[in-house]
C-alpha positions as MATLAB code, in Angstrom:
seq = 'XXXXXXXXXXXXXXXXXXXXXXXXXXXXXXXXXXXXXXXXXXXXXXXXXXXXXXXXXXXXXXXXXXXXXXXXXXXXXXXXXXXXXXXXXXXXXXXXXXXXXXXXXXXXXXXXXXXXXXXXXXXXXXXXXXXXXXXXXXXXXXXXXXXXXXXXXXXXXXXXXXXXXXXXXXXXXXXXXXXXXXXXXXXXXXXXXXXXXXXXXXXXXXXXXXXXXXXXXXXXXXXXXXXXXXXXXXXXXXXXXXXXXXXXXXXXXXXXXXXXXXXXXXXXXXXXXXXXXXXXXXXXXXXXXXXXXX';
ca = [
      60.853  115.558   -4.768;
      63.236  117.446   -3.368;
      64.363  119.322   -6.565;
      60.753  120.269   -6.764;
      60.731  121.509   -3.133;
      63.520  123.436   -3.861;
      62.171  125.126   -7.429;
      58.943  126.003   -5.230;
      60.634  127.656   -2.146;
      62.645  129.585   -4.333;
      59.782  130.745   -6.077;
      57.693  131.488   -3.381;
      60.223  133.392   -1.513;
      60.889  135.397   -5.208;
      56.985  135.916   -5.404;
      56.706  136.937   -1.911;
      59.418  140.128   -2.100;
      57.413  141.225   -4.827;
      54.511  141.478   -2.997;
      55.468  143.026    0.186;
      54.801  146.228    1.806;
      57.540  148.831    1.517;
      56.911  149.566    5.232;
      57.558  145.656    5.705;
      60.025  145.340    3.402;
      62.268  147.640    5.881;
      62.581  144.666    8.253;
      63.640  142.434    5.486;
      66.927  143.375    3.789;
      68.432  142.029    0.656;
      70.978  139.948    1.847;
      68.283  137.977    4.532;
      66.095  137.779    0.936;
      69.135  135.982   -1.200;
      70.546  134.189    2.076;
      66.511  132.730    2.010;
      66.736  131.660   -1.950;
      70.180  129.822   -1.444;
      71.139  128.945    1.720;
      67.722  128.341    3.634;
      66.168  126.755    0.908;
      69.486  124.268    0.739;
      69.079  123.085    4.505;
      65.182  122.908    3.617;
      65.571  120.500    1.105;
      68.409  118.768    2.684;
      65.883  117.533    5.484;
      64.309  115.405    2.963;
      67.153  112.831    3.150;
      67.356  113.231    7.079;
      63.273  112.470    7.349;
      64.129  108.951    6.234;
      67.165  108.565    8.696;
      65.136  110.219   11.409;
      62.388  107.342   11.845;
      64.996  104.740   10.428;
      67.779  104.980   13.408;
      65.495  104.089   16.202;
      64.236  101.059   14.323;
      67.541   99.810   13.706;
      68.796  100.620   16.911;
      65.628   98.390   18.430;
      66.352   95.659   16.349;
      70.161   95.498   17.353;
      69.430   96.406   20.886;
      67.228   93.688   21.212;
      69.745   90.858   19.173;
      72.406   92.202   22.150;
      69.762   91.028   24.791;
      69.330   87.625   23.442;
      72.895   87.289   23.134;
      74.063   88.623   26.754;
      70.512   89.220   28.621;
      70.144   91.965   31.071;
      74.132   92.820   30.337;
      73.513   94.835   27.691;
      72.024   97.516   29.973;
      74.920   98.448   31.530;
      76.077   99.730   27.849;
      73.120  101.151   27.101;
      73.296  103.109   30.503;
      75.920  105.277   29.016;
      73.726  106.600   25.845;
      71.096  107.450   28.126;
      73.037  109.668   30.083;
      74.246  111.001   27.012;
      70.802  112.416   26.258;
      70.855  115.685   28.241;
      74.022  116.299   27.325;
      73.173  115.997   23.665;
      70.611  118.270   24.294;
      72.710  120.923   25.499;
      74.430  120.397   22.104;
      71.311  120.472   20.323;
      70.796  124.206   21.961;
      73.821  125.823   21.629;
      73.693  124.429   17.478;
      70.631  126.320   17.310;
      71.703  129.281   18.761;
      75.061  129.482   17.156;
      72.838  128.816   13.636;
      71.127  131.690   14.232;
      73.407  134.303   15.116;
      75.477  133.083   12.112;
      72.684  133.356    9.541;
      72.184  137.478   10.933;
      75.574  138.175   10.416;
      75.871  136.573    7.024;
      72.596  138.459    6.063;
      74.511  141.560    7.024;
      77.138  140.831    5.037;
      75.435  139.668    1.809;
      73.403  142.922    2.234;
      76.617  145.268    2.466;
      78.649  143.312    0.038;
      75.527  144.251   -2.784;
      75.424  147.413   -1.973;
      79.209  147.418   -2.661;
      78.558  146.301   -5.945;
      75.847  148.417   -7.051;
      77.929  151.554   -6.199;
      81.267  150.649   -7.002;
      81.520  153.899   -9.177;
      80.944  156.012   -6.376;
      83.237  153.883   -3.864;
      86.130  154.399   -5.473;
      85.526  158.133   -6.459;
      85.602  159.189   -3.169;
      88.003  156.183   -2.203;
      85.616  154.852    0.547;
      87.367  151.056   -0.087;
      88.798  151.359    2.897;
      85.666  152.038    5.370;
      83.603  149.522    3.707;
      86.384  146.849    3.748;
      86.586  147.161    7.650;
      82.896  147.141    7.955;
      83.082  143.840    5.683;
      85.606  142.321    7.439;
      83.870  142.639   10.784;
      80.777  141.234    9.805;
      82.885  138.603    7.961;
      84.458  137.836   11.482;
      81.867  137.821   13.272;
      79.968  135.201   11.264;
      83.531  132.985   10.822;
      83.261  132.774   14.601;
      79.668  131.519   14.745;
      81.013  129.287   12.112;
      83.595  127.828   13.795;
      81.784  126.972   17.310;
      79.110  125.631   15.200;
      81.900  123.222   13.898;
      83.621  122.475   17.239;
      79.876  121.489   18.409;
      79.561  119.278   15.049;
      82.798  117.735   16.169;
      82.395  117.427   19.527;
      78.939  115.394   19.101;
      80.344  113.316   16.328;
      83.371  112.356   18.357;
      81.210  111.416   21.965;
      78.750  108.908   19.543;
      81.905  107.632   17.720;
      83.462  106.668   21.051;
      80.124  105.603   22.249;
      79.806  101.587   20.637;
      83.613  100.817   22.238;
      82.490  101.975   25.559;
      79.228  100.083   25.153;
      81.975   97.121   24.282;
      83.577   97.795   27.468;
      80.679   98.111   29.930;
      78.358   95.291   28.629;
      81.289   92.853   28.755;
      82.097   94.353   32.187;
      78.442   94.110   33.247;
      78.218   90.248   31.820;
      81.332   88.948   33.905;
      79.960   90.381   36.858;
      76.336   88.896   36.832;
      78.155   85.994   37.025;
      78.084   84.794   33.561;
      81.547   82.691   31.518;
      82.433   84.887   28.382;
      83.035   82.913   25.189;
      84.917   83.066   21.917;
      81.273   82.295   20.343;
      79.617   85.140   22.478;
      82.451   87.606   22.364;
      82.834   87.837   18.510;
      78.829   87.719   18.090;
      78.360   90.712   20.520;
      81.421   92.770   19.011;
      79.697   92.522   15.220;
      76.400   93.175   16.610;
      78.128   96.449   18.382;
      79.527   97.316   15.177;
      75.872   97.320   13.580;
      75.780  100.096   15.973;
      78.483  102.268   14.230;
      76.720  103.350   11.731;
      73.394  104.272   13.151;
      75.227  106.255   15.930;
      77.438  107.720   13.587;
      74.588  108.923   11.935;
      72.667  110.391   14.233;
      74.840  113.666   14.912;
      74.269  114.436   10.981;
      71.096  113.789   11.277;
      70.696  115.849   13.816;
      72.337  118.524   12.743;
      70.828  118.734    9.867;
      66.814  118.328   11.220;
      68.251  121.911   13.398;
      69.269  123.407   10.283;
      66.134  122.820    8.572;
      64.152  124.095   11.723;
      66.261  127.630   12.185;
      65.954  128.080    7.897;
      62.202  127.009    8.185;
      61.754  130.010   10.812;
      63.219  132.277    9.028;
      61.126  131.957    5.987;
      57.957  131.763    7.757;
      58.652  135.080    9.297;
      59.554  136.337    6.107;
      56.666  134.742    4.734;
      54.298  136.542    7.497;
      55.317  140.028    6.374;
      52.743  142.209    5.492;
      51.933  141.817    1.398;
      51.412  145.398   -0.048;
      47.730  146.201   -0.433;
      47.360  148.499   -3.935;
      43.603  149.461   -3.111;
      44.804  151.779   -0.046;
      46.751  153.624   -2.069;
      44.811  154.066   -5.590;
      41.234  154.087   -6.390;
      39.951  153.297   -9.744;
      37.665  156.645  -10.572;
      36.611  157.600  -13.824;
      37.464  161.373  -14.613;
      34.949  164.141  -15.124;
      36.711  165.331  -18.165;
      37.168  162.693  -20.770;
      40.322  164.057  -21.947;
      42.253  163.119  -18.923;
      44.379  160.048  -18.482;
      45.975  160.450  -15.190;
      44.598  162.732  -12.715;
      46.331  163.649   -9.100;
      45.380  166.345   -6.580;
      47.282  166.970   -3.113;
      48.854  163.440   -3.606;
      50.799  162.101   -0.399;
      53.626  160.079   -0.256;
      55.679  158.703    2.412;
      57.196  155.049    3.783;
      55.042  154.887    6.442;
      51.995  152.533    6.931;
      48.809  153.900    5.765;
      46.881  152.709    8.411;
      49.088  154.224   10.916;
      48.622  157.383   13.218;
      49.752  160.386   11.652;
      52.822  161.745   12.728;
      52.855  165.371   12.632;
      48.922  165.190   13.870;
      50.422  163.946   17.230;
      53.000  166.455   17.009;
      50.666  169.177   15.966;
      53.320  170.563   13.489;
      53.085  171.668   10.370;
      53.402  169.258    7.688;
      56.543  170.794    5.955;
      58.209  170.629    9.119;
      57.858  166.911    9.909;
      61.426  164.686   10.922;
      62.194  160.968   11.189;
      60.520  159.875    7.871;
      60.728  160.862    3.977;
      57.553  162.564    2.852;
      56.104  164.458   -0.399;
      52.786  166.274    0.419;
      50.133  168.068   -2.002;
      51.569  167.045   -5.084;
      48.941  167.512   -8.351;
      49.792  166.062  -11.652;
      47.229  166.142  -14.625;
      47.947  164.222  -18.074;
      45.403  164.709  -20.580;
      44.996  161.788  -23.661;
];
């Protein structure tokens, strides 16, 4: 399934630059496009596996929270106390992952999309010995996506290290909690409630990955439905199928206009009241005639 997923994304993501408008396609640079066929798409298909952990931790959890209650009763509460508290905390986590994610992914689009262009004009790089400028320019986007980079690992770390920690303080309190309502600790009790803390490990353990990876999927799933929402380009505004007085002609143009700018948009130099040669801001060709006979 997921191999499918991923043949299909990439696909529709190739399909979809081929269809947009060149007024949309402004917004959308090359890098963002390849960053969407490789690295989006990854942490797309990736959430596959982390669907099946995602409903799968809480039911194990239950099951093991609820074996700690038969074994010490109310006790085990005063473990449990400390995940819950955990919760807003892992929430500020859970924002400042997405946040870093995203900043990351605009610089590495940036990069992608200056490193191509690099590559398409090598030729002319190095005949006017322009290494040096693009380099730097490089290098700070480079840096500035290494540093999103490495807070977003710091946060990985941090959250993996507090729900590591968590089942020996749960150890700690819910043996602490047991001895005070009262209760005699046994050898029988105390190994049974250790193991079924250590069913905990892994679950907890887990659950940062998990996590992680369920806000990868959602920042890359943004991104391609925005680049999926671009505007596709519509031929019929621009060419009109009209059959030619004169049979001998093939291709026929009179006081053609071209220009990036929507078609459906004000006119520029209208507003202005200018005259058309004199227009600024955008690339246009007016009254252009061509005539091809057969």
């Amino acid at each position: 399934v997921s191999l499918s997923a991923r043949a299909a994304l990439m696909s529709a993501v190739y399909g979809k630059s081929l269809r947009i408008r060149g007024s949309s396609l402004a917004g959308a640079t090359l890098g963002e496009v390849v960053n969407l066929m490789s690295t989006d798409t990854g942490r797309v298909v990736n959430f596959f596996n982390s669907f099946h952990e995602l409903w799968s931790l809480p039911f194990r959890l239950t099951i093991t929270l609820y074996l700690l209650y038969l074994q010490v009763g109310v006790a085990f509460l005063g473990g449990l106390s400390v995940a819950l508290m955990l919760v807003p905390f892992n929430k500020f986590l859970a924002t400042r992952l997405i946040r870093n994610n995203q900043h990351m992914l605009r610089h590495k689009d940036t990069r992608v999309k200056l490193m191509t262009e690099v590559l398409f004009g090598i030729r002319v790089i190095k005949f006017y010995n322009w290494e040096p400028h693009f380099t730097q320019k490089i290098n700070a986007c480079r840096k500035e996506e290494l540093s999103h980079l490495k807070a977003l690992k710091y946060l990985d770390a941090m959250c993996v290290y507090t729900w590591a920690a968590l089942p020996v303080v749960i150890s700690i309190l819910t043996f602490l909690t047991y001895t005070l309502l009262g209760h005699q600790l046994t050898a029988a009790k105390v190994f049974t409630t250790l193991a079924l803390v250590g069913m905990l490990i892994i679950p907890l353990n887990s659950f940062p990955w998990v996590l992680n990876g369920i806000l990868e999927a959602k920042v890359s799933l943004e991104r391609i439905q925005r680049f999926f929402k671009l505007t596709n380009q519509d031929l019929q505004a621009y060419y009109a199928l009209v059959s030619p007085e004169d049979g001998q002609t093939s291709i026929l143009m009179s006081q053609g206009t071209f220009s990036w700018q929507d078609p459906d948009g004000p006119d520029q130099n209208e507003d202005r009241g200018t005259d058309p040669g004199e227009s600024k801001g955008s690339l246009r060709l007016h009254s252009l005639s061509l005539h091809i006979t057969k």
